Short mmCIF file of C-alpha atoms and ligand atoms in Angstrom, two decimals:
data_model
loop_
_atom_site.label_atom_id
_atom_site.label_comp_id
_atom_site.label_asym_id
_atom_site.label_seq_id
_atom_site.Cartn_x
_atom_site.Cartn_y
_atom_site.Cartn_z
CA UNK A 842 43.15 -4.41 -79.16
CA UNK A 843 45.01 -6.85 -79.12
CA UNK A 844 44.85 -10.33 -78.06
CA UNK A 845 45.70 -9.52 -74.62
CA UNK A 846 43.37 -6.67 -74.60
CA UNK A 847 40.14 -8.03 -75.71
CA UNK A 848 40.54 -10.69 -73.53
CA UNK A 849 40.89 -8.36 -70.41
CA UNK A 850 37.71 -6.48 -71.14
CA UNK A 851 36.02 -9.55 -71.79
CA UNK A 852 37.04 -10.46 -67.92
CA UNK A 853 36.23 -7.39 -66.65
CA UNK A 854 32.77 -7.64 -67.97
CA UNK A 855 32.54 -10.75 -66.95
CA UNK A 856 33.66 -10.13 -62.87
CA UNK A 857 30.63 -6.59 -63.72
CA UNK A 858 28.15 -8.45 -64.29
CA UNK A 859 28.54 -10.41 -61.79
CA UNK A 860 28.80 -8.59 -58.70
CA UNK A 861 25.89 -6.81 -60.43
CA UNK A 862 24.18 -9.33 -60.51
CA UNK A 863 25.84 -10.15 -56.48
CA UNK A 864 24.24 -6.59 -55.87
CA UNK A 865 20.69 -6.72 -57.85
CA UNK A 866 20.74 -10.70 -55.49
CA UNK A 867 21.43 -9.17 -52.47
CA UNK A 868 19.23 -5.94 -53.04
CA UNK A 869 15.97 -7.91 -54.50
CA UNK A 870 16.49 -10.64 -51.24
CA UNK A 871 16.38 -7.78 -49.30
CA UNK A 872 14.01 -6.87 -50.96
CA UNK A 873 11.74 -10.01 -50.48
CA UNK A 874 12.79 -10.29 -46.43
CA UNK A 875 11.38 -6.83 -46.13
CA UNK A 876 8.28 -7.72 -47.79
CA UNK A 877 7.86 -10.97 -45.48
CA UNK A 878 8.31 -8.24 -42.13
CA UNK A 879 5.27 -6.37 -43.66
CA UNK A 880 3.10 -9.28 -45.05
CA UNK A 881 3.63 -10.70 -41.49
CA UNK A 882 2.78 -7.41 -39.57
CA UNK A 883 -0.48 -6.53 -41.96
CA UNK A 884 -1.56 -9.97 -41.05
CA UNK A 885 -0.48 -10.02 -37.19
CA UNK A 886 -3.05 -6.04 -37.78
CA UNK A 887 -5.81 -7.48 -38.97
CA UNK A 888 -5.58 -10.38 -36.72
CA UNK A 889 -5.92 -7.95 -33.74
CA UNK A 890 -8.13 -6.17 -35.27
CA UNK A 891 -11.17 -4.80 -33.12
CA UNK A 892 -13.81 -2.88 -34.78
CA UNK A 893 -16.79 -0.99 -33.92
CA UNK A 894 -18.87 -3.62 -34.96
CA UNK A 895 -16.18 -6.28 -33.37
CA UNK A 896 -16.82 -4.57 -29.58
CA UNK A 897 -20.31 -4.59 -29.37
CA UNK A 898 -19.97 -8.23 -29.99
CA UNK A 899 -18.37 -7.95 -26.97
CA UNK A 900 -20.17 -5.17 -25.30
CA UNK A 901 -22.94 -8.06 -25.74
CA UNK A 902 -21.16 -10.84 -24.37
CA UNK A 903 -20.03 -9.56 -20.90
CA UNK A 904 -22.92 -8.48 -20.70
CA UNK A 905 -24.24 -12.07 -21.40
CA UNK A 906 -21.62 -14.14 -19.65
CA UNK A 907 -22.27 -11.27 -16.11
CA UNK A 908 -25.58 -12.31 -16.47
CA UNK A 909 -24.30 -16.20 -16.11
CA UNK A 910 -21.93 -15.65 -13.81
CA UNK A 911 -24.70 -13.81 -11.74
CA UNK A 912 -27.68 -16.82 -11.95
CA UNK A 913 -25.71 -19.38 -10.99
CA UNK A 914 -22.19 -20.38 -9.36
CA UNK A 915 -19.85 -22.48 -12.52
CA UNK A 916 -22.28 -20.54 -14.84
CA UNK A 917 -20.12 -18.61 -16.60
CA UNK A 918 -16.31 -17.44 -17.46
CA UNK A 919 -16.27 -14.90 -15.86
CA UNK A 920 -16.55 -16.22 -11.25
CA UNK A 921 -19.18 -12.38 -10.06
CA UNK A 922 -17.67 -13.03 -6.74
CA UNK A 923 -20.09 -11.49 -3.86
CA UNK A 924 -18.24 -9.26 -1.54
CA UNK A 925 -20.85 -8.56 0.64
CA UNK A 926 -20.29 -4.95 0.43
CA UNK A 927 -23.13 -3.43 0.16
CA UNK A 928 -22.62 -0.29 2.01
CA UNK A 929 -20.16 2.60 -0.78
CA UNK A 930 -18.51 5.27 2.00
CA UNK A 931 -20.13 7.58 1.41
CA UNK A 932 -17.49 10.94 2.18
CA UNK A 933 -18.78 11.05 5.50
CA UNK A 934 -15.90 9.03 7.54
CA UNK A 935 -14.04 9.68 10.08
CA UNK A 936 -10.66 8.96 11.81
CA UNK A 937 -7.43 7.40 11.15
CA UNK A 938 -7.12 4.11 9.23
CA UNK A 939 -4.83 1.95 7.46
CA UNK A 940 -4.23 0.34 4.29
CA UNK A 941 -2.29 -3.42 3.24
CA UNK A 942 -2.45 -3.64 -0.73
CA UNK A 943 -0.82 -6.98 -1.60
CA UNK A 944 -1.54 -7.89 -5.94
CA UNK A 945 1.43 -7.21 -8.01
CA UNK A 946 4.53 -6.66 -8.22
CA UNK A 947 5.04 -4.14 -5.64
CA UNK A 948 3.21 -4.67 -1.62
CA UNK A 949 1.94 -1.33 -0.32
CA UNK A 950 1.51 0.87 3.27
CA UNK A 951 -1.26 3.37 3.04
CA UNK A 952 -2.87 5.57 5.86
CA UNK A 953 -4.59 7.93 5.36
CA UNK A 954 -7.08 10.63 7.68
CA UNK A 955 -10.72 10.84 6.87
CA UNK A 956 -12.31 13.87 8.24
CA UNK A 957 -15.94 13.82 6.72
CA UNK A 958 -16.71 16.08 3.71
CA UNK A 959 -15.68 13.42 1.38
CA UNK A 960 -12.42 15.14 2.29
CA UNK A 961 -8.84 13.33 3.16
CA UNK A 962 -6.82 14.97 5.57
CA UNK A 963 -3.70 12.89 5.44
CA UNK A 964 -2.70 10.02 3.44
CA UNK A 965 1.08 8.63 3.72
CA UNK A 966 2.10 5.37 1.25
CA UNK A 967 4.68 3.40 1.39
CA UNK A 968 5.40 1.35 -1.29
CA UNK A 969 7.92 -1.84 -1.49
CA UNK A 970 8.70 -4.35 -3.87
CA UNK A 971 7.77 -8.01 -2.87
CA UNK A 972 10.58 -10.11 -2.80
CA UNK A 973 10.71 -12.99 -6.21
CA UNK A 974 11.46 -16.12 -3.53
CA UNK A 975 8.68 -15.61 -1.54
CA UNK A 976 5.99 -15.47 -4.06
CA UNK A 977 6.73 -19.41 -4.48
CA UNK A 978 6.78 -20.70 -0.62
CA UNK A 979 5.32 -20.62 1.90
CA UNK A 980 1.79 -19.04 3.48
CA UNK A 981 3.47 -18.29 6.59
CA UNK A 982 6.41 -16.76 5.68
CA UNK A 983 4.88 -14.32 2.88
CA UNK A 984 2.16 -13.06 5.61
CA UNK A 985 5.47 -13.14 8.34
CA UNK A 986 7.11 -10.30 6.22
CA UNK A 987 3.95 -8.16 5.57
CA UNK A 988 3.63 -8.23 8.92
CA UNK A 989 6.92 -7.29 9.73
CA UNK A 990 6.55 -4.65 6.83
CA UNK A 991 3.18 -3.14 8.32
CA UNK A 992 4.67 -2.30 12.06
CA UNK A 993 7.81 -1.40 11.08
CA UNK A 994 5.39 1.62 9.04
CA UNK A 995 3.31 1.94 12.10
CA UNK A 996 5.96 2.87 14.05
CA UNK A 997 7.58 5.62 11.94
CA UNK A 998 4.18 7.01 10.76
CA UNK A 999 1.86 5.74 13.88
CA UNK A 1000 1.15 9.74 14.79
CA UNK A 1001 4.11 9.63 16.26
CA UNK A 1002 2.77 7.64 19.40
CA UNK A 1003 4.03 4.39 20.69
CA UNK A 1004 2.39 0.96 19.12
CA UNK A 1005 0.62 0.23 22.17
CA UNK A 1006 -1.48 3.60 21.60
CA UNK A 1007 -2.61 2.34 17.60
CA UNK A 1008 -4.15 -0.86 18.95
CA UNK A 1009 -7.31 -2.31 18.00
CA UNK A 1010 -6.85 0.66 14.36
CA UNK A 1011 -9.04 -0.64 11.97
CA UNK A 1012 -7.48 -2.36 9.21
CA UNK A 1013 -8.55 -2.10 5.84
CA UNK A 1014 -6.67 -5.42 3.21
CA UNK A 1015 -6.34 -5.20 -0.08
CA UNK A 1016 -5.43 -8.49 -1.52
CA UNK A 1017 -6.08 -8.86 -5.80
CA UNK A 1018 -5.92 -12.36 -6.48
CA UNK A 1019 -9.69 -14.27 -6.86
CA UNK A 1020 -11.27 -15.07 -3.18
CA UNK A 1021 -14.69 -16.75 -2.27
CA UNK A 1022 -14.85 -14.17 0.08
CA UNK A 1023 -17.38 -15.21 2.47
CA UNK A 1024 -18.02 -11.59 5.04
CA UNK A 1025 -17.38 -8.30 4.44
CA UNK A 1026 -13.86 -9.56 6.59
CA UNK A 1027 -12.88 -12.57 5.49
CA UNK A 1028 -12.03 -14.94 2.46
CA UNK A 1029 -10.72 -17.90 1.06
CA UNK A 1030 -8.36 -17.39 -1.67
CA UNK A 1031 -9.27 -19.92 -5.01
CA UNK A 1032 -6.47 -18.97 -7.17
CA UNK A 1033 -3.40 -17.56 -7.58
CA UNK A 1034 -2.99 -15.26 -10.71
CA UNK A 1035 -0.08 -12.66 -12.20
CA UNK A 1036 3.80 -15.31 -11.06
CA UNK A 1037 2.61 -16.11 -7.58
CA UNK A 1038 2.50 -19.53 -7.08
CA UNK A 1039 1.75 -20.02 -2.61
CA UNK A 1040 0.23 -23.20 -3.03
CA UNK A 1041 -1.03 -23.73 0.66
CA UNK A 1042 -2.24 -20.34 1.00
CA UNK A 1043 -5.23 -22.21 -1.50
CA UNK A 1044 -8.20 -22.02 -0.13
CA UNK A 1045 -7.73 -20.77 2.73
CA UNK A 1046 -8.59 -18.36 4.81
CA UNK A 1047 -6.25 -15.09 3.77
CA UNK A 1048 -7.51 -12.81 6.47
CA UNK A 1049 -6.97 -15.72 9.01
CA UNK A 1050 -3.18 -15.78 7.95
CA UNK A 1051 -3.11 -12.39 7.50
CA UNK A 1052 -3.85 -12.08 11.48
CA UNK A 1053 -2.29 -15.09 13.13
CA UNK A 1054 1.16 -12.90 11.20
CA UNK A 1055 -0.13 -10.18 13.14
CA UNK A 1056 -0.06 -11.66 16.29
CA UNK A 1057 3.37 -13.29 15.85
CA UNK A 1058 4.38 -9.62 15.36
CA UNK A 1059 2.98 -8.42 18.75
CA UNK A 1060 0.39 -5.72 16.46
CA UNK A 1061 -3.13 -5.57 17.08
CA UNK A 1062 -4.83 -4.67 14.43
CA UNK A 1063 -8.68 -5.73 13.65
CA UNK A 1064 -8.58 -7.18 9.39
CA UNK A 1065 -12.09 -4.89 8.78
CA UNK A 1066 -12.25 -5.47 5.11
CA UNK A 1067 -10.78 -8.13 2.77
CA UNK A 1068 -11.35 -6.76 -0.57
CA UNK A 1069 -9.95 -6.55 -4.54
CA UNK A 1070 -8.27 -3.72 -5.43
CA UNK A 1071 -11.33 -3.15 -8.01
CA UNK A 1072 -13.73 -2.80 -4.80
CA UNK A 1073 -11.27 -0.97 -3.01
CA UNK A 1074 -10.87 1.67 -6.32
CA UNK A 1075 -15.07 1.61 -6.73
CA UNK A 1076 -14.45 2.77 -2.74
CA UNK A 1077 -12.91 6.11 -3.43
CA UNK A 1078 -14.36 6.98 -6.42
CA UNK A 1079 -17.79 6.29 -4.65
CA UNK A 1080 -16.58 8.49 -1.62
CA UNK A 1081 -15.55 11.42 -4.36
CA UNK A 1082 -18.12 10.62 -5.78
CA UNK A 1083 -21.37 9.71 -5.89
CA UNK A 1084 -22.85 8.23 -9.03
CA UNK A 1085 -19.38 5.88 -9.31
CA UNK A 1086 -21.46 2.79 -10.28
CA UNK A 1087 -18.02 0.29 -11.55
CA UNK A 1088 -13.93 0.49 -11.36
CA UNK A 1089 -11.69 -1.38 -13.63
CA UNK A 1090 -8.16 -2.38 -13.02
CA UNK A 1091 -6.14 -1.86 -15.20
CA UNK A 1092 -2.22 -3.45 -14.01
CA UNK A 1093 -0.15 -5.93 -14.18
CA UNK A 1094 -3.32 -7.87 -13.79
CA UNK A 1095 -6.55 -6.75 -14.69
CA UNK A 1096 -10.39 -6.87 -13.00
CA UNK A 1097 -13.69 -4.88 -12.93
CA UNK A 1098 -16.21 -4.35 -10.62
CA UNK A 1099 -19.41 -3.20 -9.70
CA UNK A 1100 -22.70 -1.97 -7.92
CA UNK A 1101 -25.58 -4.89 -8.51
CA UNK A 1102 -28.37 -5.12 -7.16
CA UNK A 1103 -29.01 -7.95 -4.50
CA UNK A 1104 -32.24 -9.31 -6.37
CA UNK A 1105 -30.23 -9.70 -9.59
CA UNK A 1106 -27.72 -12.30 -8.05
CA UNK A 1107 -30.20 -15.13 -8.80
CA UNK A 1108 -27.38 -17.66 -7.67
CA UNK A 1109 -27.88 -16.44 -3.58
CA UNK A 1110 -31.16 -16.80 -2.57
CA UNK A 1111 -32.65 -14.10 -0.02
CA UNK A 1112 -29.21 -12.03 -0.45
CA UNK A 1113 -30.27 -9.31 2.47
CA UNK A 1114 -28.78 -6.41 2.39
CA UNK A 1115 -29.35 -2.92 3.80
CA UNK A 1116 -28.86 -0.73 0.52
CA UNK A 1117 -30.62 -2.92 -1.61
CA UNK A 1118 -27.58 -3.30 -3.83
CA UNK A 1119 -23.94 -5.86 -3.76
CA UNK A 1120 -20.28 -4.58 -5.30
CA UNK A 1121 -19.90 -7.91 -6.92
CA UNK A 1122 -16.52 -8.69 -8.39
CA UNK A 1123 -16.46 -10.41 -11.68
CA UNK A 1124 -13.35 -11.06 -12.25
CA UNK A 1125 -13.05 -10.58 -15.54
CA UNK A 1126 -9.43 -11.29 -16.45
CA UNK A 1127 -10.84 -14.87 -16.86
CA UNK A 1128 -13.91 -13.42 -19.16
CA UNK A 1129 -13.39 -15.41 -22.51
CA UNK A 1130 -15.63 -14.91 -26.15
CA UNK A 1131 -14.70 -16.65 -28.84
CA UNK A 1132 -14.94 -14.10 -31.01
CA UNK A 1133 -12.14 -12.22 -29.60
CA UNK A 1134 -8.80 -10.98 -32.11
CA UNK A 1135 -7.42 -13.65 -30.85
CA UNK A 1136 -3.51 -14.47 -33.14
CA UNK A 1137 -0.29 -16.91 -33.18
CA UNK A 1138 1.82 -14.71 -29.74
CA UNK A 1139 -1.61 -15.18 -27.24
CA UNK A 1140 -2.18 -18.38 -28.26
CA UNK A 1141 1.74 -19.62 -28.00
CA UNK A 1142 1.83 -17.03 -24.82
CA UNK A 1143 -1.42 -18.50 -23.03
CA UNK A 1144 0.55 -22.15 -24.12
CA UNK A 1145 3.87 -21.01 -22.26
CA UNK A 1146 2.34 -19.34 -19.33
CA UNK A 1147 1.80 -20.36 -15.34
CA UNK A 1148 -1.56 -20.72 -16.03
CA UNK A 1149 -3.04 -21.91 -19.76
CA UNK A 1150 -6.50 -22.01 -20.66
CA UNK A 1151 -6.76 -18.80 -18.23
CA UNK A 1152 -7.03 -15.79 -17.79
CA UNK A 1153 -7.63 -15.20 -21.17
CA UNK A 1154 -8.34 -11.06 -21.54
CA UNK A 1155 -6.55 -10.60 -19.31
CA UNK A 1156 -3.07 -12.53 -21.65
CA UNK A 1157 -4.26 -9.69 -24.07
CA UNK A 1158 -5.16 -6.59 -21.94
CA UNK A 1159 -2.81 -6.28 -18.55
CA UNK A 1160 0.72 -5.15 -18.21
CA UNK A 1161 2.17 -8.84 -17.57
CA UNK A 1162 1.57 -9.66 -20.77
CA UNK A 1163 1.67 -6.35 -24.08
CA UNK A 1164 5.40 -6.27 -23.66
CA UNK A 1165 5.14 -10.63 -24.27
CA UNK A 1166 3.44 -9.54 -26.74
CA UNK A 1167 5.52 -7.55 -28.10
CA UNK A 1168 8.59 -9.95 -27.93
CA UNK A 1169 6.80 -12.66 -29.70
CA UNK A 1170 6.10 -10.82 -32.47
CA UNK A 1171 9.66 -9.88 -33.48
CA UNK A 1172 10.88 -12.56 -32.65
CA UNK A 1173 8.80 -13.99 -35.16
CA UNK A 1174 9.99 -11.58 -38.00
CA UNK A 1175 13.40 -11.94 -36.63
CA UNK A 1176 13.45 -15.44 -37.34
CA UNK A 1177 11.48 -14.83 -41.10
CA UNK A 1178 14.12 -12.26 -41.75
CA UNK A 1179 17.17 -10.95 -41.24
CA UNK A 1180 16.01 -6.61 -40.83
CA UNK A 1181 16.86 -8.00 -37.55
CA UNK A 1182 20.06 -8.77 -38.07
CA UNK A 1183 21.51 -12.35 -36.33
CA UNK A 1184 18.66 -13.96 -34.25
CA UNK A 1185 19.12 -12.18 -30.87
CA UNK A 1186 18.63 -15.30 -28.22
CA UNK A 1187 17.46 -12.64 -25.80
CA UNK A 1188 14.08 -12.72 -27.86
CA UNK A 1189 13.23 -16.26 -26.58
CA UNK A 1190 13.37 -15.51 -23.01
CA UNK A 1191 9.75 -14.83 -22.44
CA UNK A 1192 8.48 -11.21 -20.20
CA UNK A 1193 12.46 -10.51 -21.37
CA UNK A 1194 10.86 -7.67 -22.60
CA UNK A 1195 8.99 -5.87 -19.93
CA UNK A 1196 5.33 -3.28 -20.89
CA UNK A 1197 6.37 0.09 -19.36
CA UNK A 1198 9.92 -0.70 -21.66
CA UNK A 1199 7.75 -2.11 -25.32
CA UNK A 1200 5.35 2.09 -24.46
CA UNK A 1201 8.56 4.08 -23.90
CA UNK A 1202 9.37 2.52 -27.41
CA UNK A 1203 5.60 3.17 -28.26
CA UNK A 1204 6.06 6.96 -27.16
CA UNK A 1205 9.39 7.49 -28.65
CA UNK A 1206 8.42 10.58 -30.64
CA UNK A 1207 11.99 11.62 -31.83
CA UNK A 1208 12.52 11.67 -35.67
CA UNK A 1209 14.63 9.38 -35.10
CA UNK A 1210 13.25 6.93 -32.88
CA UNK A 1211 16.55 6.55 -31.11
CA UNK A 1212 14.93 5.78 -27.96
CA UNK A 1213 13.76 2.23 -29.93
CA UNK A 1214 17.39 1.65 -31.02
CA UNK A 1215 18.32 2.08 -27.24
CA UNK A 1216 15.99 -0.55 -25.86
CA UNK A 1217 16.03 -2.81 -28.38
CA UNK A 1218 20.00 -3.36 -27.59
CA UNK A 1219 19.84 -3.22 -24.55
CA UNK A 1220 16.60 -5.26 -23.59
CA UNK A 1221 17.67 -7.33 -26.98
CA UNK A 1222 20.34 -6.98 -28.29
CA UNK A 1223 19.21 -6.47 -31.13
CA UNK A 1224 22.12 -3.24 -33.03
CA UNK A 1225 22.77 -0.93 -35.80
CA UNK A 1226 18.35 -1.30 -36.57
CA UNK A 1227 17.67 1.31 -39.57
CA UNK A 1228 14.99 3.60 -39.57
CA UNK A 1229 12.21 2.06 -41.41
CA UNK A 1230 12.75 -1.34 -38.97
CA UNK A 1231 12.39 1.09 -35.49
CA UNK A 1232 9.66 2.74 -37.00
CA UNK A 1233 7.82 -1.17 -37.48
CA UNK A 1234 8.49 -1.87 -33.38
CA UNK A 1235 6.14 1.18 -32.70
CA UNK A 1236 3.91 0.10 -34.80
CA UNK A 1237 4.16 -3.37 -33.56
CA UNK A 1238 3.30 -1.93 -30.01
CA UNK A 1239 1.26 -0.16 -31.33
CA UNK A 1240 -0.93 -2.74 -32.38
CA UNK A 1241 -0.96 -4.86 -29.25
CA UNK A 1242 -1.91 -1.47 -27.47
CA UNK A 1243 -4.66 -0.25 -29.25
CA UNK A 1244 -6.24 -4.10 -28.99
CA UNK A 1245 -5.57 -3.61 -25.35
CA UNK A 1246 -7.60 -0.59 -24.64
CA UNK A 1247 -10.02 -1.48 -27.04
CA UNK A 1248 -11.26 -4.38 -25.68
CA UNK A 1249 -10.98 -3.36 -22.08
CA UNK A 1250 -12.99 -0.41 -23.60
CA UNK A 1251 -15.98 -3.64 -24.81
CA UNK A 1252 -15.64 -5.07 -20.78
CA UNK A 1253 -16.85 -1.56 -19.63
CA UNK A 1254 -19.58 -0.30 -22.11
CA UNK A 1255 -20.11 -4.67 -21.26
CA UNK A 1256 -21.04 -3.33 -17.79
CA UNK A 1257 -22.60 -0.52 -18.07
CA UNK A 1258 -24.85 -2.62 -20.00
CA UNK A 1259 -25.81 -5.25 -17.93
CA UNK A 1260 -26.54 -2.57 -15.46
CA UNK A 1261 -29.24 -0.51 -17.27
CA UNK A 1262 -26.73 2.77 -18.48
CA UNK A 1263 -25.20 2.57 -22.11
CA UNK A 1264 -28.41 3.65 -23.35
CA UNK A 1265 -29.33 0.63 -24.25
CA UNK A 1266 -32.16 -1.28 -22.04
CA UNK A 1267 -30.39 -3.30 -21.25
CA UNK A 1268 -28.63 -6.98 -21.98
CA UNK A 1269 -32.23 -8.07 -23.40
CA UNK A 1270 -32.39 -4.50 -26.02
CA UNK A 1271 -30.45 -4.64 -29.16
CA UNK A 1272 -29.23 -1.38 -29.93
CA UNK A 1273 -31.59 1.73 -31.13
CA UNK A 1274 -31.20 4.00 -32.91
CA UNK A 1275 -31.73 7.68 -31.36
CA UNK A 1276 -31.57 6.63 -28.26
CA UNK A 1277 -33.73 8.65 -25.50
CA UNK A 1278 -30.05 10.58 -23.68
CA UNK A 1279 -32.97 11.57 -21.58
CA UNK A 1280 -33.00 8.40 -19.81
CA UNK A 1281 -28.65 8.70 -19.15
CA UNK A 1282 -28.06 9.52 -15.35
CA UNK A 1283 -24.80 10.87 -14.72
CA UNK A 1284 -22.34 7.00 -15.30
CA UNK A 1285 -18.78 7.15 -13.15
CA UNK A 1286 -16.07 4.84 -13.44
CA UNK A 1287 -13.51 5.26 -11.96
CA UNK A 1288 -10.14 3.45 -13.56
CA UNK A 1289 -7.12 2.69 -11.88
CA UNK A 1290 -3.48 0.67 -12.80
CA UNK A 1291 -0.28 1.54 -13.73
CA UNK A 1292 -0.94 0.79 -18.04
CA UNK A 1293 -4.27 2.66 -17.25
CA UNK A 1294 -2.75 6.27 -15.04
CA UNK A 1295 1.17 5.41 -16.91
CA UNK A 1296 0.77 5.16 -19.94
CA UNK A 1297 -0.82 8.47 -22.27
CA UNK A 1298 -1.57 6.73 -25.38
CA UNK A 1299 -3.02 3.77 -24.46
CA UNK A 1300 -5.75 5.54 -22.12
CA UNK A 1301 -6.48 7.64 -24.82
CA UNK A 1302 -7.26 4.34 -26.78
CA UNK A 1303 -9.03 3.27 -24.54
CA UNK A 1304 -10.96 6.39 -23.47
CA UNK A 1305 -11.81 6.43 -27.42
CA UNK A 1306 -12.42 3.44 -27.51
CA UNK A 1307 -15.13 4.26 -24.85
CA UNK A 1308 -16.90 6.82 -26.67
CA UNK A 1309 -17.35 5.39 -29.86
CA UNK A 1310 -19.40 2.32 -29.16
CA UNK A 1311 -21.02 4.79 -26.82
CA UNK A 1312 -21.95 6.60 -30.24
CA UNK A 1313 -22.76 10.29 -29.22
CA UNK A 1314 -25.65 10.83 -27.28
CA UNK A 1315 -24.91 8.38 -24.61
CA UNK A 1316 -20.97 9.12 -24.35
CA UNK A 1317 -21.48 12.85 -22.53
CA UNK A 1318 -22.97 11.15 -19.33
CA UNK A 1319 -20.18 8.83 -19.76
CA UNK A 1320 -17.48 9.63 -17.67
CA UNK A 1321 -13.77 7.55 -16.87
CA UNK A 1322 -12.36 9.46 -13.57
CA UNK A 1323 -8.63 7.80 -12.90
CA UNK A 1324 -7.54 7.36 -8.73
CA UNK A 1325 -3.46 6.87 -9.38
CA UNK A 1326 -3.74 4.14 -5.67
CA UNK A 1327 -7.55 4.86 -5.37
CA UNK A 1328 -7.64 0.57 -5.06
CA UNK A 1329 -5.66 1.23 -1.02
CA UNK A 1330 -6.66 4.60 0.31
CA UNK A 1331 -10.46 2.61 -0.62
CA UNK A 1332 -9.78 -0.75 1.64
CA UNK A 1333 -9.39 2.44 4.47
CA UNK A 1334 -11.42 3.44 3.61
CA UNK A 1335 -13.94 1.12 3.59
CA UNK A 1336 -12.67 -0.55 6.59
CA UNK A 1337 -14.56 3.21 8.59
CA UNK A 1338 -16.96 1.81 6.65
CA UNK A 1339 -17.79 -1.66 6.82
CA UNK A 1340 -16.12 -2.57 10.26
CA UNK A 1341 -19.15 -2.97 11.39
CA UNK A 1342 -21.90 -4.11 8.73
CA UNK A 1343 -22.51 -7.53 7.89
CA UNK A 1344 -24.65 -10.01 5.59
CA UNK A 1345 -27.51 -11.63 6.56
CA UNK A 1346 -26.47 -15.39 5.81
CA UNK A 1347 -26.81 -16.74 2.47
CA UNK A 1348 -27.32 -20.52 -0.11
CA UNK A 1349 -24.95 -19.92 -3.01
CA UNK A 1350 -26.85 -21.77 -5.48
P1 ADP B 1061 0.17 -3.45 -9.46
O1 ADP B 1061 -1.28 -4.40 -10.67
O2 ADP B 1061 0.92 -4.75 -9.99
O3 ADP B 1061 -0.43 -3.25 -8.48
P2 ADP B 1061 0.28 -0.77 -11.04
O4 ADP B 1061 -0.77 -0.45 -11.22
O5 ADP B 1061 0.89 -0.06 -10.81
O6 ADP B 1061 0.49 -1.80 -10.55
O7 ADP B 1061 0.51 -1.61 -12.21
C1 ADP B 1061 2.01 -1.68 -13.32
C2 ADP B 1061 1.91 -2.90 -14.46
O8 ADP B 1061 1.31 -1.23 -14.62
C3 ADP B 1061 3.70 -2.63 -14.37
O9 ADP B 1061 3.65 -4.17 -14.69
C4 ADP B 1061 3.60 -2.19 -15.59
O10 ADP B 1061 3.05 -3.30 -16.94
C5 ADP B 1061 1.86 -1.99 -15.97
N1 ADP B 1061 2.97 0.22 -16.56
C6 ADP B 1061 3.29 1.25 -14.94
N2 ADP B 1061 3.58 1.90 -15.98
C7 ADP B 1061 3.90 1.56 -17.01
C8 ADP B 1061 4.43 2.91 -18.14
N3 ADP B 1061 4.84 3.59 -17.98
N4 ADP B 1061 4.00 2.14 -19.40
C9 ADP B 1061 3.11 0.88 -19.20
N5 ADP B 1061 2.69 0.65 -19.10
C10 ADP B 1061 3.61 0.50 -17.56
MG1 MG B 1062 -2.57 -2.59 -8.35
#
């Protein structure tokens, strides 16, 4: 080989070494990046884990907080509000009733015809989105919109009657925000949640606002029952099945209520009810317990929310937030590595990934996770990512959903514990081995809300966790019943069954 030949050969060898070094370097870097992402997901999964032991701690904390909230006003983060509903519908109700439902993304108007013997002869529902701008303006504009929509509905569906012929009809009003109830048909708004912020309504009587708007619009209807959505769900649950003792809503927000003994409501001395019981609206979205599996993403979500340090349980459970937790985890992974390509500005936009979209990714069962790729591209501007990265995204959705469902399940068992229906002997008793299931009564919990009714994996995780916490002896006695649109129908039923009742004045300690 001549000098030139040797020089060329050496040059080629150096060049290929350099190329090889670059390739190897890239591979090492990409492997490092991959492990960074994997460890971020593992870390998140660990922080969000909900082993049954931890869930049982949540059960106990829920029961203890319920007790504290009933003992004195402000005694707990759980408000444990009196609803003045002391008689739940029993199926004997008859006639045509209307209901309005305000409480989330959609506003609903309902008309039901009850025929006695637990029968619903007719049921009409109309859903309307609440215009975004009305959620932060004045109460007058807000209620005018509602009254006008109701008037339009009554005119169209009003049994082919003239408006003048439906005068005096009883109306149930489901208003799913924290309300301090003063009777079954009056109550003042404590605070807004779920993105609403009509400042002039706080501390105002919501029924008075609605009733005035109805008069302004010439609708002579009587608001006979003001209820929270969970109370409406309990009412319809009880109408259909007398063993229903509690109701839970898991939709945009989350809440629960249950039937309590009047004498257990320590903060209300001399609470007299005809039935000896009263429905308590827990406002459980605000439940807090220091051992909840909270992650850095939850902390950031809370800090950037409209209501920091508030509704802590809701922020880990409900539909308003789950998609946004997933977005935060993807953002962090995208910041730490380039496996998602260049950092998308969409990833910094709060709530850009809605919970239904997150659920669609989670439930994608196609072999190439095509739906995941489509949603990532269309919603987050993340393109062309390999299958293994799509799988990571599905894993994140799973961790967020599983934690939410299992925490909600623990909350439900907490309620059952408080009323002695979890087989452990109530709040004072610990977990007893070989529980006397002979003493257990059939217990039904009505569950409503889009997250539970429309998101199958969420529902399965929740049902499974309730059974796991209760154990195999007790679980068969506890039935979770799905109630679609239950809260609205329940409000109309309560308008039917509670309009003429009242509870003696009580003194709140
Ligand atoms: P609201 O709580 O506003 O009264 P819903 O009970 O219908 O209304 O719940 C709507 C919420 O449920 C949505 O905000 C969304 O977070 C969640 N949701 C609805 N459908 C689905 C779905 N298919 N998968 C996951 N979440 C869903
Ligand atoms: Mg709802």
